[in-house]
Short mmCIF file of C-alpha atoms and ligand atoms in Angstrom, two decimals:
data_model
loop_
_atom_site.label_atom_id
_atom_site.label_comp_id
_atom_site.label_asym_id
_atom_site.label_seq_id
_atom_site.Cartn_x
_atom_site.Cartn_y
_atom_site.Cartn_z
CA UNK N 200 0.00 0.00 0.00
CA UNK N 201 1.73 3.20 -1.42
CA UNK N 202 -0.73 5.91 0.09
CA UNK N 203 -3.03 5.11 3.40
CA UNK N 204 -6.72 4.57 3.01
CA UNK N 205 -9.43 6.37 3.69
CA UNK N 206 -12.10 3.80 4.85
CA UNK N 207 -14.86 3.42 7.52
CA UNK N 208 -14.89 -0.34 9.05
CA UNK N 209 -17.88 -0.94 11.04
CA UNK N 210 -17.08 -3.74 13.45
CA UNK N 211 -20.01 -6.25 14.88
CA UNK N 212 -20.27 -9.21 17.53
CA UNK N 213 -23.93 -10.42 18.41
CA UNK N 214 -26.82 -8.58 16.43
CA UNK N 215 -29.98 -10.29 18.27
CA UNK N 216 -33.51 -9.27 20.27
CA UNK N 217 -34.14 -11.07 23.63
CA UNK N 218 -35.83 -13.85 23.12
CA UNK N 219 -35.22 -14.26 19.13
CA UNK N 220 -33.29 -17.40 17.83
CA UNK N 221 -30.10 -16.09 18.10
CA UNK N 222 -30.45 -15.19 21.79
CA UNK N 223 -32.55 -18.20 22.04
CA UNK N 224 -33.25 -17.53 26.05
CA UNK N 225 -29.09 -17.47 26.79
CA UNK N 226 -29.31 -14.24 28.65
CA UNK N 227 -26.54 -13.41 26.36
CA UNK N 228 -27.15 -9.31 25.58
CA UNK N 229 -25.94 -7.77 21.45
CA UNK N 230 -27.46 -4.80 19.58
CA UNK N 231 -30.99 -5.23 18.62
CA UNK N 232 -31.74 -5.51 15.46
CA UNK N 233 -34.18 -2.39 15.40
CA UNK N 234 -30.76 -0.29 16.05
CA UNK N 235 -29.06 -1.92 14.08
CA UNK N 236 -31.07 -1.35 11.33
CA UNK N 237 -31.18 2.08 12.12
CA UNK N 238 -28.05 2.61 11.85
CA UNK N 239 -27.45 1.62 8.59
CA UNK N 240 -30.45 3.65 7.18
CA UNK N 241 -28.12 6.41 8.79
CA UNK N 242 -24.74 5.49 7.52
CA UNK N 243 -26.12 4.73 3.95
CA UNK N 244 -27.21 8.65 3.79
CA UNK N 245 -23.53 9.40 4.78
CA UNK N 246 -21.60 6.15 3.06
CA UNK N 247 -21.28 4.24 0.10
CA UNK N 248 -21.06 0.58 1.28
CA UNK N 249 -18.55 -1.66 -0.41
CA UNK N 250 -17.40 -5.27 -0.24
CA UNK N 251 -14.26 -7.15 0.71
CA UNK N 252 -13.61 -7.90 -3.57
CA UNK N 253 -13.74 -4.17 -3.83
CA UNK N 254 -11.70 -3.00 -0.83
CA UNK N 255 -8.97 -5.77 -1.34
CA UNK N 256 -8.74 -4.39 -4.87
CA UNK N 257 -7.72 -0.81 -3.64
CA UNK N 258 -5.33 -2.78 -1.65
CA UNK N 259 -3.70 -3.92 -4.26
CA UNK N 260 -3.10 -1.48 -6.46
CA UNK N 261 -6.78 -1.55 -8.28
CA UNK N 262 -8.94 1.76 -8.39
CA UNK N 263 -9.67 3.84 -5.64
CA UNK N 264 -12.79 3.24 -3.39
CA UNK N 265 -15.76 6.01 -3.90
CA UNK N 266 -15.30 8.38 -1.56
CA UNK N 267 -16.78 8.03 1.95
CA UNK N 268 -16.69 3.78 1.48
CA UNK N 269 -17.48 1.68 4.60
CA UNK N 270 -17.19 -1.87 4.81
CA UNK N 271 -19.03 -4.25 7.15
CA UNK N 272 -17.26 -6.49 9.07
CA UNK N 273 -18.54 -8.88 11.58
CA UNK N 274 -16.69 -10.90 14.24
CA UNK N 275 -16.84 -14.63 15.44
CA UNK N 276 -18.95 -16.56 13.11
CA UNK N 277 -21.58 -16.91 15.78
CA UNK N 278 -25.42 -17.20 14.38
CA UNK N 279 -26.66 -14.42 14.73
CA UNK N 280 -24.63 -13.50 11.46
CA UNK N 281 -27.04 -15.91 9.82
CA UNK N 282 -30.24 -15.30 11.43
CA UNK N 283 -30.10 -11.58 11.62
CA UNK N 284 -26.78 -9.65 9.69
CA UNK N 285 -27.42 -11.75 6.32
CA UNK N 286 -31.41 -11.73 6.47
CA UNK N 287 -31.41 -7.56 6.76
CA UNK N 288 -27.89 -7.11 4.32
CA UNK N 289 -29.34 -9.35 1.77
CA UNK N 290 -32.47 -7.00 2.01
CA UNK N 291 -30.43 -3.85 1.59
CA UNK N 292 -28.61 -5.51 -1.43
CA UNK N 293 -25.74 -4.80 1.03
CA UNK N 294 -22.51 -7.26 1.71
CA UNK N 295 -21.02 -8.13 4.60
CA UNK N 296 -17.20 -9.56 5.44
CA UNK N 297 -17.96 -12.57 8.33
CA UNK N 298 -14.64 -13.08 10.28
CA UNK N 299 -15.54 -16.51 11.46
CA UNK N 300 -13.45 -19.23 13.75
CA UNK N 301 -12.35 -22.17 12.58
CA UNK N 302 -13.89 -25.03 14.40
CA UNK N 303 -15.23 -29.11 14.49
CA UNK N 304 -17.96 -30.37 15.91
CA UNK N 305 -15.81 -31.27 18.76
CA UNK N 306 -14.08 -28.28 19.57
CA UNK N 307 -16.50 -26.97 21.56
CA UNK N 308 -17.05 -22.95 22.44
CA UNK N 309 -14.22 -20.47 22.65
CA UNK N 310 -13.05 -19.61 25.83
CA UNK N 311 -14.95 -15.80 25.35
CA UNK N 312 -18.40 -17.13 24.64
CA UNK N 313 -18.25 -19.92 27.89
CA UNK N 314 -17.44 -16.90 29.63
CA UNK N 315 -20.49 -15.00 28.01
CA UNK N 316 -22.90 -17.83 28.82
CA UNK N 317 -21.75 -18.36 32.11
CA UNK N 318 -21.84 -14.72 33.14
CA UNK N 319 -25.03 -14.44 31.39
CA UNK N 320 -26.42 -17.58 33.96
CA UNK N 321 -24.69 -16.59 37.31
CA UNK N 322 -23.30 -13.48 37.12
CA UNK N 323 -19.76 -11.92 37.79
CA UNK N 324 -20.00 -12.44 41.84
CA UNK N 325 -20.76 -16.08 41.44
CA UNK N 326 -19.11 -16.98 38.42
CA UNK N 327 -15.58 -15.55 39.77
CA UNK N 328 -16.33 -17.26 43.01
CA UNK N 329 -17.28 -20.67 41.41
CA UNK N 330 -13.75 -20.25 39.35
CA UNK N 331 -11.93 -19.58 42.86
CA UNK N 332 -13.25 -22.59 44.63
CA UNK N 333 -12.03 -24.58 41.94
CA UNK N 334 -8.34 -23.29 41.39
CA UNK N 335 -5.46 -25.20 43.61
CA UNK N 336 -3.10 -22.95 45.33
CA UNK N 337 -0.50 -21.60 42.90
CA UNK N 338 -3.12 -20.93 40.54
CA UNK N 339 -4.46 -18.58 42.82
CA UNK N 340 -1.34 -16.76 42.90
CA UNK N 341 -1.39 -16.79 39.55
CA UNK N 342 -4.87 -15.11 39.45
CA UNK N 343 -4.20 -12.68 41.82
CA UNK N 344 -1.27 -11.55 39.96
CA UNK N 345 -2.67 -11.45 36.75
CA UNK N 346 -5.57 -9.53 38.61
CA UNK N 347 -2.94 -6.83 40.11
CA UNK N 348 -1.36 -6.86 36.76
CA UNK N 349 -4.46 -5.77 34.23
CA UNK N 350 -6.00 -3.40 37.36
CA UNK N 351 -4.43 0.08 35.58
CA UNK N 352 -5.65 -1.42 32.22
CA UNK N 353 -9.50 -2.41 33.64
CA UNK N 354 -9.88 -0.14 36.63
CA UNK N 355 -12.54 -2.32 38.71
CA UNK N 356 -14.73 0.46 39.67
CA UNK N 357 -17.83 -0.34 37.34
CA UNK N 358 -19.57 -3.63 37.04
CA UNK N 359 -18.41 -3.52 32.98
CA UNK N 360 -14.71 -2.91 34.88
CA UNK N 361 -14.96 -6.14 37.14
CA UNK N 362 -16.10 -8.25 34.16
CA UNK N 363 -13.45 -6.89 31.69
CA UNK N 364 -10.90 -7.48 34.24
CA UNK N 365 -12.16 -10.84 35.49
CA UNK N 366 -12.20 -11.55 31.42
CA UNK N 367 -8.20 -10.48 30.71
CA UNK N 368 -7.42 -12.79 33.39
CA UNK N 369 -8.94 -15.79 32.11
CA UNK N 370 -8.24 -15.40 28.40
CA UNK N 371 -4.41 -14.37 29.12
CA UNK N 372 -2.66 -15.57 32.25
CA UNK N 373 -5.10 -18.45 32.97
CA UNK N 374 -6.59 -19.38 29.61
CA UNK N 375 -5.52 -22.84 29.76
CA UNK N 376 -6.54 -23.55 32.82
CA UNK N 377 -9.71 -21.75 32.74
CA UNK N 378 -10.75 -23.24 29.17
CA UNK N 379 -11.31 -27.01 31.20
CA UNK N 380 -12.59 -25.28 33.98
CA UNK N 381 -14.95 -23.09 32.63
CA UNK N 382 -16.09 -26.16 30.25
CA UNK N 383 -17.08 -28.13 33.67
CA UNK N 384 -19.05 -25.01 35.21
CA UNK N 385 -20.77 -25.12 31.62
CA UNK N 386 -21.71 -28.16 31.69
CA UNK N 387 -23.10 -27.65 35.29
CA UNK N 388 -24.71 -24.64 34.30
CA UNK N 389 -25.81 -24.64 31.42
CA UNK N 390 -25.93 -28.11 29.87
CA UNK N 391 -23.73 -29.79 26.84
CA UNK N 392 -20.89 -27.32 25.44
CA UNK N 393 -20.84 -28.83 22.33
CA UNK N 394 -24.29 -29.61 21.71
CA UNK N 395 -24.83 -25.74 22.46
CA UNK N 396 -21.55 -24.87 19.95
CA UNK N 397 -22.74 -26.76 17.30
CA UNK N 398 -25.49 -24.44 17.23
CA UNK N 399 -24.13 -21.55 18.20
CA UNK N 400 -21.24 -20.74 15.05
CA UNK N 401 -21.81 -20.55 11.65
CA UNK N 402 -21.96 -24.04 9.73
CA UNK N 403 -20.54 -24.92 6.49
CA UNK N 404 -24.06 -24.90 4.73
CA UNK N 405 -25.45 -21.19 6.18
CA UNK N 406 -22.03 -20.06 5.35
CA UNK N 407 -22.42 -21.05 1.58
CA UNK N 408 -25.72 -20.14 2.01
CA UNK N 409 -24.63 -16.39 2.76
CA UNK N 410 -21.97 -16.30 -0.01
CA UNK N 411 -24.33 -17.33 -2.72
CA UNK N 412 -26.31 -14.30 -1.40
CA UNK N 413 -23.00 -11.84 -1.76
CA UNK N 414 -21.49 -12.33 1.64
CA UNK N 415 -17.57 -13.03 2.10
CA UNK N 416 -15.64 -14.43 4.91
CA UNK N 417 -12.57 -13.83 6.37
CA UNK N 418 -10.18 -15.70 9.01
CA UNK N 419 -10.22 -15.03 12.91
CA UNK N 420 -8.07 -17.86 14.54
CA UNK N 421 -9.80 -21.25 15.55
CA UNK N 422 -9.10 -21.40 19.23
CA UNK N 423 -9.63 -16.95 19.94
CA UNK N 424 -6.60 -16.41 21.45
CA UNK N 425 -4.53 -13.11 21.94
CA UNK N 426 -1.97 -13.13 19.58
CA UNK N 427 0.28 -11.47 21.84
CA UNK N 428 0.40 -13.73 24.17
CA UNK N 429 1.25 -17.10 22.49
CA UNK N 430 4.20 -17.79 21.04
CA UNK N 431 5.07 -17.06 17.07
CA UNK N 432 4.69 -21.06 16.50
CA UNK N 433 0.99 -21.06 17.85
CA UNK N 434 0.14 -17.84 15.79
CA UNK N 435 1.26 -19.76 13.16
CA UNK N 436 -1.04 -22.79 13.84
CA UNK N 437 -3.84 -20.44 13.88
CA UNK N 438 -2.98 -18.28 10.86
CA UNK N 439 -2.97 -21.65 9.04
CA UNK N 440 -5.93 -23.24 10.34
CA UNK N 441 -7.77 -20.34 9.50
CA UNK N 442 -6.46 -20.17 5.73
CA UNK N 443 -7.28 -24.32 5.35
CA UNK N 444 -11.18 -23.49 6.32
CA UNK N 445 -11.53 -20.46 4.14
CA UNK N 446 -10.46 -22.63 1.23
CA UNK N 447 -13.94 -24.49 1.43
CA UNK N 448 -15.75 -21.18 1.28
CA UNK N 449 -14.37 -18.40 -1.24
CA UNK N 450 -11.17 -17.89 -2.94
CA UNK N 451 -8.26 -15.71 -1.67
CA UNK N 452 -6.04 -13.91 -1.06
CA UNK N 453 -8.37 -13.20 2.28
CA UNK N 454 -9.07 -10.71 5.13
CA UNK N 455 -8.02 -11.86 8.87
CA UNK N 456 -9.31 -9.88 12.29
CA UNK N 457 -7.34 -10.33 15.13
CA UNK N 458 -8.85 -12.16 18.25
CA UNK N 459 -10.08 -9.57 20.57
CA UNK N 460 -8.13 -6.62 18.51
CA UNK N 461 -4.40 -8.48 19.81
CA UNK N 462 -1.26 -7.42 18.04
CA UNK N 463 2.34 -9.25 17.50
CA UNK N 464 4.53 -7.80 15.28
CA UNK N 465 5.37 -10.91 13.23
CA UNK N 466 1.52 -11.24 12.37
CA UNK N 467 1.94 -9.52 9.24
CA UNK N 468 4.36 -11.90 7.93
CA UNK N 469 2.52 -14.59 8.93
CA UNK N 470 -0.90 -13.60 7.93
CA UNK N 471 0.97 -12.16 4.01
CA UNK N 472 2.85 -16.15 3.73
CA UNK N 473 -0.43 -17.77 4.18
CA UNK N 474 -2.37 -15.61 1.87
CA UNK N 475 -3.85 -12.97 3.97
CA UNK N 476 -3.46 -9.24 2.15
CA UNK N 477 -4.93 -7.67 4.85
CA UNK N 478 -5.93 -8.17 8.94
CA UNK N 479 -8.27 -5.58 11.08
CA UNK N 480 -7.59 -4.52 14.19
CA UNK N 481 -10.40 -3.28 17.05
CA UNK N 482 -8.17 0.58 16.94
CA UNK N 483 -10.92 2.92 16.37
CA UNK N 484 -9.69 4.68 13.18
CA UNK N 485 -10.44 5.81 9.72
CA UNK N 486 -7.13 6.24 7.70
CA UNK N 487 -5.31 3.37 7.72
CA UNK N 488 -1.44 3.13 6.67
CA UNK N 489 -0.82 -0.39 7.27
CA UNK N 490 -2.97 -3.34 5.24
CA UNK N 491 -2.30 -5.44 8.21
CA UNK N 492 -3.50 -2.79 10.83
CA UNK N 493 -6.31 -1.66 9.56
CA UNK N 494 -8.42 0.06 12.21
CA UNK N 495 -12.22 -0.42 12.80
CA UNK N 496 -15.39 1.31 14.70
CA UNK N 497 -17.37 -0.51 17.27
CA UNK N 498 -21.13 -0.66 15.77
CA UNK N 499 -22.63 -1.02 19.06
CA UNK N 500 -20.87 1.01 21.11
CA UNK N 501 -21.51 3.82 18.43
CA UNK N 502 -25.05 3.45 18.67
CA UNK N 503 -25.32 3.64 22.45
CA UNK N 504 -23.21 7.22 22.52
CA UNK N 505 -25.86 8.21 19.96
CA UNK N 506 -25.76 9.73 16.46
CA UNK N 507 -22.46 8.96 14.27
CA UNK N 508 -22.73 12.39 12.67
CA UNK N 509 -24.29 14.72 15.02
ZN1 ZN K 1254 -13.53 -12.39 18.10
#
């Protein structure tokens, strides 16, 4: 990339209404599809929507976008992407780019979305004190010190602080640990992991589904880790995995988004050797210098401070 791009990336997780098929009675919160509606019928006065084809072709040297473009992305391959995202895009004649994990039948949920369930069914008070009971001795020094650690980062002084903090401790310092563990309290709690995965993510046939109806996919790990905190060989693993599933799906060169926004500076090589042209970060920004740092904006957290263009 000779000259940055201008570019608005709209970033998305869960897009569902209490009680609709995607929440399907979890508890689990997203943006409701009656805002997110509304805010594309407010972006599409301000933007002209393009696709991952068209935005991978500036990229590389093809035209420019129109000015004012904005590309959809949305993270996690969960189903509300089906359910919801497609149903209204495909509406709007509008494309989206799905990052979505790869993952078997076996593999179960990601470590973020037992934590989502589980906070969802006990809350933070009970769910941290149901993960304490359970870790031996060292590990709770090991908690405690990852706790002390991420404090400045997630000051605890809000209920969203607790969680966040409760949630960089478990996906970093204890991840391993707290995958097992939190996949017992699941089963406790909430009933089979994988019976409740398989239905949860994106399958092979809703995701040709949505790219017969203009959709395109991109890479985003299979196990959701932070990429800055496993080694260059895992990244690697993940990178990989990743490029082997989008080869059922659509041709490359493809699109990656980090797990929860994470950055390693040997990522771009990586990603580029197995055929990735360009990876999104969660940095809120709209010029972007770097085709493997390209910054996004938070969808939902937009439409809860209000208007984008008051
Ligand atoms: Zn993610």
């Amino acid at each position: 990339m000779n000259h940055s791009l201008d570019l608005t990336i709209m970033m998305y997780h869960y897009i569902r209404d209490r009680g609709d098929s995607a929440e399907a009675g979890s508890g689990i919160p997203g943006m409701s599809v009656r805002v997110f509606e509304a805010q594309l019928a407010e972006m599409s006065k301000h933007h002209t929507f393009v696709t991952w084809p068209e935005v991978r072709g500036a990229l590389q040297g093809g035209g420019p976008l129109p000015s004012s473009a904005c590309l959809l992305t949305f993270d996690d391959g969960v189903r509300d992407h089906y359910i919801n995202a497609f149903r209204i895009l495909h509406a709007r004649k509008l494309s989206g780019l799905f990052f979505v994990l790869d993952r078997s039948e076996k593999d179960g949920l990601i470590l973020a979305h037992k934590i989502h369930f589980l906070l969802a069914k006990l809350g933070l008070t009970a769910l941290r004190e149901a993960i304490w009971e359970r870790l031996n001795s060292s590990e709770r020094e090991q908690f405690t010190l990852a706790e002390k650690k991420y404090q400045m980062r997630y000051p605890p002084v809000s209920l969203d602080g607790r969680i966040n903090l409760l949630k960089a401790v478990l996906q970093r310092d204890l991840s391993m640990r707290a995958d097992t563990l939190l996949g017992d309290l699941f089963e406790i709690h909430v009933g089979s992991e994988n019976e409740t995965a398989r239905a949860y993510y994106l399958n092979l046939e809703q995701i040709h589904e949505m790219a017969e109806g203009g959709m395109h996919f991109g890479g985003h790990s299979r196990s959701h880790p932070w990429f800055d905190w496993i080694d260059a060989e895992a990244r690697e693993r993940e990178i990989k995995a990743s490029a082997g599933w989008l080869q059922q799906i659509e041709p490359g060169p493809w699109a990656f988004a980090y797990p929860y926004g994470g950055l390693s500076e040997d990522s771009p090589e990586l990603l580029g050797k197995h055929g990735f042209v360009a990876a999104f970060t969660t940095h809120a920004q709209l010029r972007h210098s770097n085709p493997h740092f390209i910054g996004r904006l938070d969808g939902e957290e937009m439409a809860q401070v209000g208007s984008l263009y008051d």
